[in-house]
Short mmCIF file of N, CA and C in Angstrom, two decimals:
data_model
loop_
_atom_site.label_atom_id
_atom_site.label_comp_id
_atom_site.label_asym_id
_atom_site.label_seq_id
_atom_site.Cartn_x
_atom_site.Cartn_y
_atom_site.Cartn_z
N MET I 24 43.46 -52.71 -1.99
CA MET I 24 42.86 -52.76 -0.75
C MET I 24 42.47 -51.30 -0.19
N THR I 25 43.25 -50.25 -0.59
CA THR I 25 42.89 -48.87 -0.14
C THR I 25 41.57 -48.43 -0.82
N PRO I 26 41.35 -48.66 -2.07
CA PRO I 26 40.09 -48.28 -2.64
C PRO I 26 38.83 -48.87 -1.97
N LEU I 27 39.02 -50.14 -1.49
CA LEU I 27 38.00 -50.85 -0.87
C LEU I 27 37.62 -50.12 0.51
N LEU I 28 38.63 -49.76 1.23
CA LEU I 28 38.51 -49.10 2.55
C LEU I 28 37.88 -47.69 2.35
N VAL I 29 38.28 -46.98 1.33
CA VAL I 29 37.72 -45.65 1.10
C VAL I 29 36.29 -45.80 0.67
N GLY I 30 35.95 -46.71 -0.19
CA GLY I 30 34.60 -46.93 -0.66
C GLY I 30 33.68 -47.30 0.47
N THR I 31 34.12 -48.20 1.37
CA THR I 31 33.38 -48.58 2.52
C THR I 31 33.08 -47.38 3.45
N ALA I 32 34.14 -46.60 3.69
CA ALA I 32 34.02 -45.42 4.52
C ALA I 32 33.01 -44.44 3.96
N LEU I 33 33.04 -44.20 2.72
CA LEU I 33 32.13 -43.29 2.00
C LEU I 33 30.65 -43.90 2.11
N ALA I 34 30.48 -45.12 1.85
CA ALA I 34 29.27 -45.75 1.98
C ALA I 34 28.66 -45.68 3.41
N LEU I 35 29.46 -45.86 4.39
CA LEU I 35 29.02 -45.75 5.76
C LEU I 35 28.67 -44.21 6.15
N ALA I 36 29.43 -43.31 5.62
CA ALA I 36 29.07 -41.85 5.80
C ALA I 36 27.76 -41.48 5.21
N ALA I 37 27.50 -42.02 3.94
CA ALA I 37 26.29 -41.72 3.24
C ALA I 37 25.15 -42.35 4.01
N LEU I 38 25.31 -43.63 4.48
CA LEU I 38 24.26 -44.26 5.22
C LEU I 38 23.95 -43.48 6.50
N LEU I 39 24.96 -43.07 7.22
CA LEU I 39 24.69 -42.23 8.44
C LEU I 39 23.99 -40.91 8.11
N PHE I 40 24.38 -40.34 7.04
CA PHE I 40 23.73 -39.03 6.66
C PHE I 40 22.21 -39.24 6.38
N VAL I 41 21.86 -40.32 5.70
CA VAL I 41 20.53 -40.63 5.44
C VAL I 41 19.68 -41.03 6.61
N LEU I 42 20.29 -41.77 7.51
CA LEU I 42 19.61 -42.23 8.63
C LEU I 42 19.67 -41.26 9.85
N HIS I 43 20.40 -40.27 9.80
CA HIS I 43 20.48 -39.35 10.95
C HIS I 43 19.22 -38.83 11.47
N PRO I 44 18.22 -38.34 10.60
CA PRO I 44 16.98 -37.88 11.06
C PRO I 44 16.17 -38.93 11.82
N LEU I 45 16.36 -40.21 11.51
CA LEU I 45 15.67 -41.27 12.15
C LEU I 45 16.32 -41.62 13.45
N LEU I 46 17.58 -41.67 13.45
CA LEU I 46 18.36 -42.11 14.68
C LEU I 46 18.47 -40.98 15.77
N PHE I 47 18.58 -39.76 15.32
CA PHE I 47 18.77 -38.69 16.30
C PHE I 47 17.66 -37.70 16.04
N ASP I 48 16.45 -37.96 16.64
CA ASP I 48 15.34 -37.05 16.43
C ASP I 48 15.43 -35.90 17.40
N ASP I 49 15.47 -34.68 16.87
CA ASP I 49 15.61 -33.51 17.75
C ASP I 49 14.31 -32.96 18.13
N GLY I 50 13.21 -33.58 17.69
CA GLY I 50 11.77 -33.14 18.03
C GLY I 50 11.23 -32.05 17.18
N ALA I 51 12.03 -31.45 16.38
CA ALA I 51 11.48 -30.33 15.49
C ALA I 51 10.55 -30.83 14.50
N SER I 52 10.87 -32.00 13.87
CA SER I 52 10.01 -32.56 12.83
C SER I 52 8.69 -33.06 13.37
N ALA I 53 8.62 -33.51 14.57
CA ALA I 53 7.46 -34.12 15.15
C ALA I 53 6.62 -33.03 15.96
N ALA I 54 7.03 -31.82 16.02
CA ALA I 54 6.27 -30.83 16.81
C ALA I 54 5.04 -30.51 16.13
N PRO I 55 3.96 -30.41 16.77
CA PRO I 55 2.69 -30.02 16.14
C PRO I 55 2.71 -28.56 15.80
N PRO I 56 1.99 -28.12 14.84
CA PRO I 56 1.95 -26.73 14.43
C PRO I 56 1.35 -25.86 15.59
N ALA I 57 1.66 -24.68 15.61
CA ALA I 57 1.22 -23.80 16.76
C ALA I 57 -0.26 -23.71 16.79
N GLY I 58 -0.82 -23.98 17.97
CA GLY I 58 -2.31 -23.85 18.16
C GLY I 58 -2.98 -25.20 18.08
N GLY I 59 -2.29 -26.23 17.64
CA GLY I 59 -2.89 -27.56 17.60
C GLY I 59 -2.39 -28.31 16.35
N VAL I 60 -3.23 -29.24 15.88
CA VAL I 60 -2.88 -30.13 14.87
C VAL I 60 -3.96 -30.03 13.75
N GLY I 61 -3.40 -29.88 12.48
CA GLY I 61 -4.33 -29.91 11.31
C GLY I 61 -5.10 -28.70 11.13
N VAL I 62 -6.16 -28.87 10.37
CA VAL I 62 -7.07 -27.77 10.01
C VAL I 62 -7.69 -27.05 11.21
N ALA I 63 -8.13 -27.83 12.23
CA ALA I 63 -8.75 -27.27 13.41
C ALA I 63 -7.68 -26.37 14.19
N GLY I 64 -6.47 -26.93 14.26
CA GLY I 64 -5.44 -26.17 14.91
C GLY I 64 -5.15 -24.91 14.24
N ALA I 65 -5.05 -24.93 12.93
CA ALA I 65 -4.72 -23.78 12.13
C ALA I 65 -5.80 -22.76 12.33
N ALA I 66 -7.06 -23.15 12.40
CA ALA I 66 -8.08 -22.14 12.55
C ALA I 66 -8.15 -21.52 13.96
N ALA I 67 -7.62 -22.25 14.95
CA ALA I 67 -7.68 -21.73 16.32
C ALA I 67 -6.39 -20.88 16.55
N ALA I 68 -5.35 -20.91 15.71
CA ALA I 68 -4.02 -20.30 15.99
C ALA I 68 -4.09 -18.76 15.98
N GLY I 69 -4.98 -18.11 15.26
CA GLY I 69 -5.12 -16.71 15.27
C GLY I 69 -4.92 -16.14 13.88
N SER I 70 -4.08 -15.04 13.89
CA SER I 70 -4.01 -14.25 12.64
C SER I 70 -3.60 -15.06 11.42
N GLY I 71 -4.43 -14.98 10.40
CA GLY I 71 -4.15 -15.71 9.16
C GLY I 71 -4.38 -17.12 9.18
N ALA I 72 -4.86 -17.61 10.29
CA ALA I 72 -5.09 -19.01 10.47
C ALA I 72 -6.24 -19.58 9.52
N ALA I 73 -7.24 -18.73 9.40
CA ALA I 73 -8.33 -19.14 8.65
C ALA I 73 -8.04 -19.25 7.18
N VAL I 74 -7.18 -18.35 6.70
CA VAL I 74 -6.64 -18.42 5.38
C VAL I 74 -5.87 -19.65 5.11
N GLU I 75 -4.98 -19.94 6.07
CA GLU I 75 -4.12 -21.15 5.99
C GLU I 75 -5.04 -22.41 6.11
N ALA I 76 -6.02 -22.41 6.81
CA ALA I 76 -7.00 -23.56 6.90
C ALA I 76 -7.77 -23.67 5.61
N LEU I 77 -8.02 -22.66 4.94
CA LEU I 77 -8.78 -22.71 3.64
C LEU I 77 -7.73 -23.38 2.65
N ARG I 78 -6.51 -22.97 2.65
CA ARG I 78 -5.51 -23.58 1.76
C ARG I 78 -5.34 -25.08 1.99
N GLU I 79 -5.39 -25.45 3.22
CA GLU I 79 -5.28 -26.80 3.65
C GLU I 79 -6.45 -27.63 3.24
N ILE I 80 -7.71 -27.11 3.41
CA ILE I 80 -8.80 -27.95 2.91
C ILE I 80 -8.84 -28.08 1.44
N GLU I 81 -8.36 -27.04 0.68
CA GLU I 81 -8.31 -27.12 -0.74
C GLU I 81 -7.33 -28.28 -1.15
N PHE I 82 -6.25 -28.36 -0.47
CA PHE I 82 -5.26 -29.39 -0.74
C PHE I 82 -5.87 -30.72 -0.41
N ASP I 83 -6.58 -30.79 0.79
CA ASP I 83 -7.06 -32.14 1.19
C ASP I 83 -8.18 -32.59 0.20
N ARG I 84 -8.95 -31.66 -0.32
CA ARG I 84 -9.95 -31.97 -1.26
C ARG I 84 -9.36 -32.48 -2.57
N ALA I 85 -8.22 -31.73 -3.02
CA ALA I 85 -7.68 -32.11 -4.26
C ALA I 85 -7.01 -33.45 -4.16
N THR I 86 -6.56 -33.89 -2.96
CA THR I 86 -5.84 -35.17 -2.86
C THR I 86 -6.79 -36.22 -2.50
N GLY I 87 -8.10 -35.90 -2.37
CA GLY I 87 -9.06 -36.92 -2.10
C GLY I 87 -9.23 -37.26 -0.64
N LYS I 88 -8.69 -36.55 0.26
CA LYS I 88 -8.86 -36.92 1.67
C LYS I 88 -10.14 -36.18 2.27
N LEU I 89 -10.79 -35.38 1.58
CA LEU I 89 -11.93 -34.67 2.12
C LEU I 89 -13.11 -34.84 1.09
N SER I 90 -14.28 -35.24 1.65
CA SER I 90 -15.38 -35.37 0.76
C SER I 90 -15.97 -33.94 0.39
N ASP I 91 -16.86 -33.99 -0.64
CA ASP I 91 -17.37 -32.67 -1.16
C ASP I 91 -18.26 -32.03 -0.12
N SER I 92 -19.06 -32.81 0.62
CA SER I 92 -19.87 -32.25 1.59
C SER I 92 -19.15 -31.65 2.79
N ASP I 93 -18.14 -32.38 3.24
CA ASP I 93 -17.27 -31.91 4.33
C ASP I 93 -16.49 -30.62 3.89
N TYR I 94 -16.03 -30.68 2.64
CA TYR I 94 -15.31 -29.51 2.08
C TYR I 94 -16.29 -28.29 2.02
N ALA I 95 -17.47 -28.42 1.54
CA ALA I 95 -18.37 -27.30 1.51
C ALA I 95 -18.59 -26.67 2.88
N GLU I 96 -18.80 -27.59 3.89
CA GLU I 96 -19.08 -27.09 5.25
C GLU I 96 -17.89 -26.37 5.79
N LEU I 97 -16.71 -26.95 5.68
CA LEU I 97 -15.43 -26.35 6.14
C LEU I 97 -15.16 -25.04 5.43
N LYS I 98 -15.37 -25.07 4.18
CA LYS I 98 -15.08 -23.87 3.38
C LYS I 98 -15.97 -22.64 3.85
N ALA I 99 -17.19 -22.87 4.02
CA ALA I 99 -18.12 -21.86 4.53
C ALA I 99 -17.65 -21.33 5.82
N THR I 100 -17.29 -22.16 6.77
CA THR I 100 -16.85 -21.86 8.18
C THR I 100 -15.54 -20.94 8.05
N TYR I 101 -14.58 -21.50 7.39
CA TYR I 101 -13.22 -20.82 7.32
C TYR I 101 -13.31 -19.52 6.44
N THR I 102 -14.19 -19.52 5.49
CA THR I 102 -14.32 -18.32 4.68
C THR I 102 -14.86 -17.14 5.54
N ARG I 103 -15.85 -17.43 6.40
CA ARG I 103 -16.36 -16.48 7.26
C ARG I 103 -15.29 -15.97 8.29
N GLN I 104 -14.49 -16.93 8.85
CA GLN I 104 -13.52 -16.56 9.83
C GLN I 104 -12.35 -15.79 9.14
N ALA I 105 -12.05 -16.10 7.85
CA ALA I 105 -10.96 -15.37 7.14
C ALA I 105 -11.50 -13.95 6.88
N LEU I 106 -12.73 -13.76 6.48
CA LEU I 106 -13.24 -12.44 6.24
C LEU I 106 -13.28 -11.58 7.54
N ASP I 107 -13.64 -12.23 8.64
CA ASP I 107 -13.62 -11.48 9.91
C ASP I 107 -12.21 -11.04 10.27
N GLU I 108 -11.15 -11.97 10.06
CA GLU I 108 -9.82 -11.64 10.34
C GLU I 108 -9.34 -10.45 9.46
N MET I 109 -9.65 -10.49 8.14
CA MET I 109 -9.34 -9.45 7.26
C MET I 109 -9.93 -8.13 7.65
N ARG I 110 -11.20 -8.22 8.02
CA ARG I 110 -11.91 -6.89 8.40
C ARG I 110 -11.23 -6.34 9.60
N ARG I 111 -10.91 -7.17 10.62
CA ARG I 111 -10.36 -6.70 11.88
C ARG I 111 -8.95 -6.02 11.51
N GLY I 112 -8.26 -6.77 10.63
CA GLY I 112 -6.94 -6.16 10.27
C GLY I 112 -7.05 -4.85 9.51
N ASP I 113 -8.04 -4.69 8.60
CA ASP I 113 -8.29 -3.50 7.86
C ASP I 113 -8.74 -2.36 8.88
N ALA I 114 -9.55 -2.70 9.82
CA ALA I 114 -10.01 -1.70 10.79
C ALA I 114 -8.83 -1.23 11.62
N ALA I 115 -7.91 -2.12 12.07
CA ALA I 115 -6.81 -1.75 12.84
C ALA I 115 -5.92 -0.88 12.03
N ALA I 116 -5.67 -1.21 10.82
CA ALA I 116 -4.86 -0.39 9.91
C ALA I 116 -5.42 1.04 9.66
N ALA I 117 -6.75 1.05 9.48
CA ALA I 117 -7.36 2.33 9.38
C ALA I 117 -7.30 3.21 10.67
N THR I 118 -7.43 2.55 11.78
CA THR I 118 -7.27 3.28 13.00
C THR I 118 -5.89 3.83 13.23
N ALA I 119 -4.96 3.05 12.88
CA ALA I 119 -3.55 3.43 12.97
C ALA I 119 -3.20 4.57 12.13
N ALA I 120 -3.79 4.53 10.83
CA ALA I 120 -3.46 5.55 9.89
C ALA I 120 -4.22 6.86 10.26
N SER I 121 -5.40 6.76 10.75
CA SER I 121 -6.13 7.99 11.21
C SER I 121 -5.46 8.54 12.41
N ALA I 122 -4.97 7.77 13.34
CA ALA I 122 -4.20 8.27 14.52
C ALA I 122 -2.94 8.96 14.01
N ALA I 123 -2.24 8.43 13.07
CA ALA I 123 -0.97 9.03 12.56
C ALA I 123 -1.34 10.36 11.85
N SER I 124 -2.40 10.42 11.08
CA SER I 124 -2.76 11.61 10.40
C SER I 124 -3.26 12.67 11.38
N ALA I 125 -3.94 12.19 12.45
CA ALA I 125 -4.45 13.15 13.41
C ALA I 125 -3.28 13.82 14.28
N THR I 126 -2.30 13.10 14.41
CA THR I 126 -1.08 13.66 15.10
C THR I 126 -0.18 14.41 14.21
N GLY I 127 -0.43 14.34 12.94
CA GLY I 127 0.35 15.02 11.97
C GLY I 127 1.75 14.28 11.65
N ALA I 128 1.84 13.07 12.12
CA ALA I 128 3.08 12.35 11.91
C ALA I 128 3.10 11.75 10.47
N PRO I 129 4.14 12.06 9.72
CA PRO I 129 4.16 11.55 8.41
C PRO I 129 4.47 9.99 8.34
N ASP I 130 4.04 9.33 7.32
CA ASP I 130 4.26 7.92 7.25
C ASP I 130 5.67 7.68 6.67
N ALA I 131 6.05 6.43 6.48
CA ALA I 131 7.42 6.07 5.98
C ALA I 131 7.64 6.54 4.62
N ALA I 132 6.67 6.49 3.72
CA ALA I 132 6.87 6.89 2.37
C ALA I 132 7.07 8.42 2.23
N GLU I 133 6.35 9.16 3.07
CA GLU I 133 6.44 10.62 3.04
C GLU I 133 7.81 11.03 3.62
N LEU I 134 8.28 10.33 4.63
CA LEU I 134 9.65 10.60 5.16
C LEU I 134 10.70 10.32 4.15
N ALA I 135 10.50 9.25 3.36
CA ALA I 135 11.56 8.91 2.31
C ALA I 135 11.53 10.06 1.29
N VAL I 136 10.41 10.47 0.78
CA VAL I 136 10.38 11.56 -0.16
C VAL I 136 11.01 12.86 0.43
N ARG I 137 10.71 13.15 1.66
CA ARG I 137 11.34 14.33 2.20
C ARG I 137 12.81 14.28 2.23
N ARG I 138 13.33 13.10 2.56
CA ARG I 138 14.81 12.82 2.69
C ARG I 138 15.43 13.03 1.32
N ALA I 139 14.71 12.39 0.20
CA ALA I 139 15.30 12.54 -1.11
C ALA I 139 15.33 14.01 -1.56
N ARG I 140 14.22 14.71 -1.27
CA ARG I 140 14.21 16.14 -1.71
C ARG I 140 15.29 17.00 -0.92
N ALA I 141 15.56 16.61 0.32
CA ALA I 141 16.54 17.28 1.14
C ALA I 141 17.93 17.08 0.57
N ALA I 142 18.16 15.78 0.02
CA ALA I 142 19.48 15.43 -0.44
C ALA I 142 19.83 16.16 -1.76
N VAL I 143 18.75 16.39 -2.59
CA VAL I 143 18.93 17.10 -3.83
C VAL I 143 19.08 18.54 -3.67
N GLY I 144 18.49 19.06 -2.71
CA GLY I 144 18.54 20.52 -2.45
C GLY I 144 17.50 21.23 -3.23
N ASP I 145 17.72 22.45 -3.63
CA ASP I 145 16.62 23.22 -4.25
C ASP I 145 16.76 23.23 -5.81
N ALA I 146 17.65 22.31 -6.31
CA ALA I 146 17.76 22.25 -7.75
C ALA I 146 16.55 21.65 -8.35
N VAL I 147 15.95 22.38 -9.31
CA VAL I 147 14.75 21.90 -9.97
C VAL I 147 15.10 21.71 -11.45
N VAL I 148 14.93 20.59 -12.02
CA VAL I 148 15.29 20.36 -13.39
C VAL I 148 13.98 20.30 -14.21
N ALA I 149 13.97 21.06 -15.34
CA ALA I 149 12.65 21.12 -16.11
C ALA I 149 13.10 21.15 -17.59
N CYS I 150 12.26 20.43 -18.33
CA CYS I 150 12.39 20.43 -19.77
C CYS I 150 11.35 21.44 -20.28
N PRO I 151 11.78 22.30 -21.26
CA PRO I 151 10.75 23.28 -21.80
C PRO I 151 9.55 22.61 -22.41
N VAL I 152 9.60 21.43 -22.91
CA VAL I 152 8.53 20.74 -23.47
C VAL I 152 7.70 19.84 -22.52
N HIS I 153 8.46 19.10 -21.75
CA HIS I 153 7.87 18.09 -20.85
C HIS I 153 7.71 18.47 -19.35
N GLY I 154 8.29 19.58 -18.99
CA GLY I 154 8.09 20.12 -17.61
C GLY I 154 9.12 19.48 -16.79
N LEU I 155 8.76 19.53 -15.43
CA LEU I 155 9.67 18.94 -14.38
C LEU I 155 10.01 17.53 -14.56
N ARG I 156 11.28 17.19 -14.40
CA ARG I 156 11.81 15.86 -14.61
C ARG I 156 11.80 15.11 -13.25
N PRO I 157 11.57 13.82 -13.23
CA PRO I 157 11.60 13.05 -12.02
C PRO I 157 12.99 12.80 -11.51
N GLU I 158 13.97 12.98 -12.46
CA GLU I 158 15.37 12.76 -12.11
C GLU I 158 16.02 14.06 -11.64
N PRO I 159 16.31 14.15 -10.36
CA PRO I 159 16.87 15.47 -10.00
C PRO I 159 18.24 15.84 -10.46
N ASP I 160 19.00 14.91 -10.95
CA ASP I 160 20.36 15.18 -11.47
C ASP I 160 20.40 14.96 -13.02
N ALA I 161 19.18 15.11 -13.70
CA ALA I 161 19.08 14.91 -15.13
C ALA I 161 19.93 15.95 -15.86
N VAL I 162 20.59 15.62 -16.90
CA VAL I 162 21.29 16.46 -17.80
C VAL I 162 20.53 16.62 -19.15
N TYR I 163 19.79 15.46 -19.50
CA TYR I 163 18.97 15.46 -20.68
C TYR I 163 17.51 15.12 -20.31
N CYS I 164 16.56 15.50 -21.06
CA CYS I 164 15.20 15.08 -20.83
C CYS I 164 15.05 13.67 -21.20
N SER I 165 14.39 12.91 -20.26
CA SER I 165 14.18 11.53 -20.48
C SER I 165 13.17 11.19 -21.52
N ASP I 166 12.36 12.17 -21.95
CA ASP I 166 11.32 11.96 -22.95
C ASP I 166 11.83 12.31 -24.34
N CYS I 167 12.35 13.50 -24.43
CA CYS I 167 12.76 14.02 -25.83
C CYS I 167 14.31 14.17 -26.02
N GLY I 168 15.10 14.01 -25.05
CA GLY I 168 16.51 14.07 -25.20
C GLY I 168 17.12 15.38 -25.24
N ARG I 169 16.32 16.50 -24.97
CA ARG I 169 16.87 17.89 -25.02
C ARG I 169 17.81 18.08 -23.81
N TYR I 170 18.80 18.86 -24.06
CA TYR I 170 19.74 19.21 -22.92
C TYR I 170 19.03 20.17 -22.07
N LEU I 171 19.13 19.93 -20.74
CA LEU I 171 18.46 20.74 -19.77
C LEU I 171 19.47 21.80 -19.25
N ALA I 172 19.01 22.93 -18.86
CA ALA I 172 19.93 24.03 -18.52
C ALA I 172 20.95 23.53 -17.49
N GLY I 173 22.13 23.99 -17.77
CA GLY I 173 23.32 23.59 -16.86
C GLY I 173 24.64 23.99 -17.55
N ARG I 174 25.55 23.05 -17.51
CA ARG I 174 26.91 23.36 -18.10
C ARG I 174 27.12 22.29 -19.21
N CYS I 175 27.90 22.87 -20.24
CA CYS I 175 28.37 22.07 -21.39
C CYS I 175 29.40 21.09 -20.80
N THR I 176 29.19 19.84 -21.24
CA THR I 176 30.11 18.81 -20.72
C THR I 176 31.51 18.91 -21.42
N SER I 177 31.56 19.57 -22.66
CA SER I 177 32.85 19.64 -23.30
C SER I 177 33.73 20.86 -22.81
N CYS I 178 33.04 22.06 -22.75
CA CYS I 178 33.90 23.23 -22.36
C CYS I 178 33.53 23.79 -21.06
N GLY I 179 32.43 23.43 -20.38
CA GLY I 179 32.06 23.85 -19.07
C GLY I 179 31.32 25.15 -19.10
N ALA I 180 30.95 25.70 -20.23
CA ALA I 180 30.24 26.99 -20.31
C ALA I 180 28.80 26.81 -19.91
N ASP I 181 28.25 27.91 -19.24
CA ASP I 181 26.85 27.76 -18.84
C ASP I 181 25.95 27.77 -19.98
N VAL I 182 24.95 26.91 -19.98
CA VAL I 182 23.93 26.87 -21.09
C VAL I 182 22.65 27.16 -20.38
N THR I 183 22.11 28.36 -20.69
CA THR I 183 20.87 28.76 -20.06
C THR I 183 19.73 28.87 -20.95
N ARG I 184 20.02 28.90 -22.27
CA ARG I 184 18.90 29.00 -23.22
C ARG I 184 18.07 27.60 -23.22
N GLU I 185 16.76 27.78 -23.03
CA GLU I 185 15.83 26.63 -23.02
C GLU I 185 15.84 25.86 -24.32
N GLY I 186 16.02 24.59 -24.25
CA GLY I 186 15.93 23.76 -25.38
C GLY I 186 17.10 23.83 -26.36
N ALA I 187 18.23 24.41 -25.83
CA ALA I 187 19.43 24.47 -26.63
C ALA I 187 19.92 23.08 -26.96
N ARG I 188 20.32 22.91 -28.22
CA ARG I 188 20.79 21.63 -28.72
C ARG I 188 22.36 21.70 -28.99
N PHE I 189 22.91 22.89 -29.00
CA PHE I 189 24.36 23.11 -29.18
C PHE I 189 24.81 24.11 -28.20
N CYS I 190 26.16 23.95 -27.68
CA CYS I 190 26.74 24.85 -26.85
C CYS I 190 27.07 26.17 -27.47
N GLU I 191 26.78 27.29 -26.96
CA GLU I 191 27.07 28.52 -27.65
C GLU I 191 28.50 28.88 -27.45
N GLY I 192 29.23 28.20 -26.51
CA GLY I 192 30.66 28.50 -26.36
C GLY I 192 31.50 27.71 -27.27
N CYS I 193 31.25 26.34 -27.52
CA CYS I 193 32.22 25.61 -28.31
C CYS I 193 31.46 24.91 -29.46
N GLY I 194 30.19 24.95 -29.50
CA GLY I 194 29.42 24.37 -30.62
C GLY I 194 29.18 22.93 -30.54
N SER I 195 29.57 22.29 -29.45
CA SER I 195 29.43 20.85 -29.39
C SER I 195 27.95 20.52 -29.15
N ARG I 196 27.46 19.30 -29.59
CA ARG I 196 26.10 18.96 -29.49
C ARG I 196 25.76 18.66 -28.00
N LEU I 197 24.63 19.20 -27.58
CA LEU I 197 24.20 18.99 -26.22
C LEU I 197 23.14 17.86 -26.05
N ALA I 198 22.39 17.67 -27.07
CA ALA I 198 21.21 16.77 -26.92
C ALA I 198 21.62 15.50 -27.68
N ALA I 199 20.94 14.35 -27.26
CA ALA I 199 21.15 13.14 -27.91
C ALA I 199 20.57 13.06 -29.29
#
């Protein structure tokens, strides 16, 4: 008798879970997209709307909901709108960039580079063959494997000779 009651309870719980969206509609699923409904609403919504409308008419054509003549007409309209939106966005970005450069304010990438250089300090690591290394804490050249000037990892002696492959203090191998 117990298995029958447990099975019935589980079946009712599963049924309630499946029917919950139908019985208790919160309105989120039926809400129209911002700016209206469908392709026309997507085009009127603003930024990026024309590109979204182009995607939608592509889908509608692929599923057979849109005739070729309607598709061609809508595509021409939305392509013009999308190009205008992109040009306005590019112009706004160029204006902002020129304003930032005119004020001398560095952008985010430049600030990140400055912070990284400040964290490393004045230590410059260079390979005699390949020049400056991008890794500020490099012990070996990432191209040829030569030991870069610094300290021997075995005995701690200063190694200042360029391109040294062995420590002058203990004779241990410095390069890979």
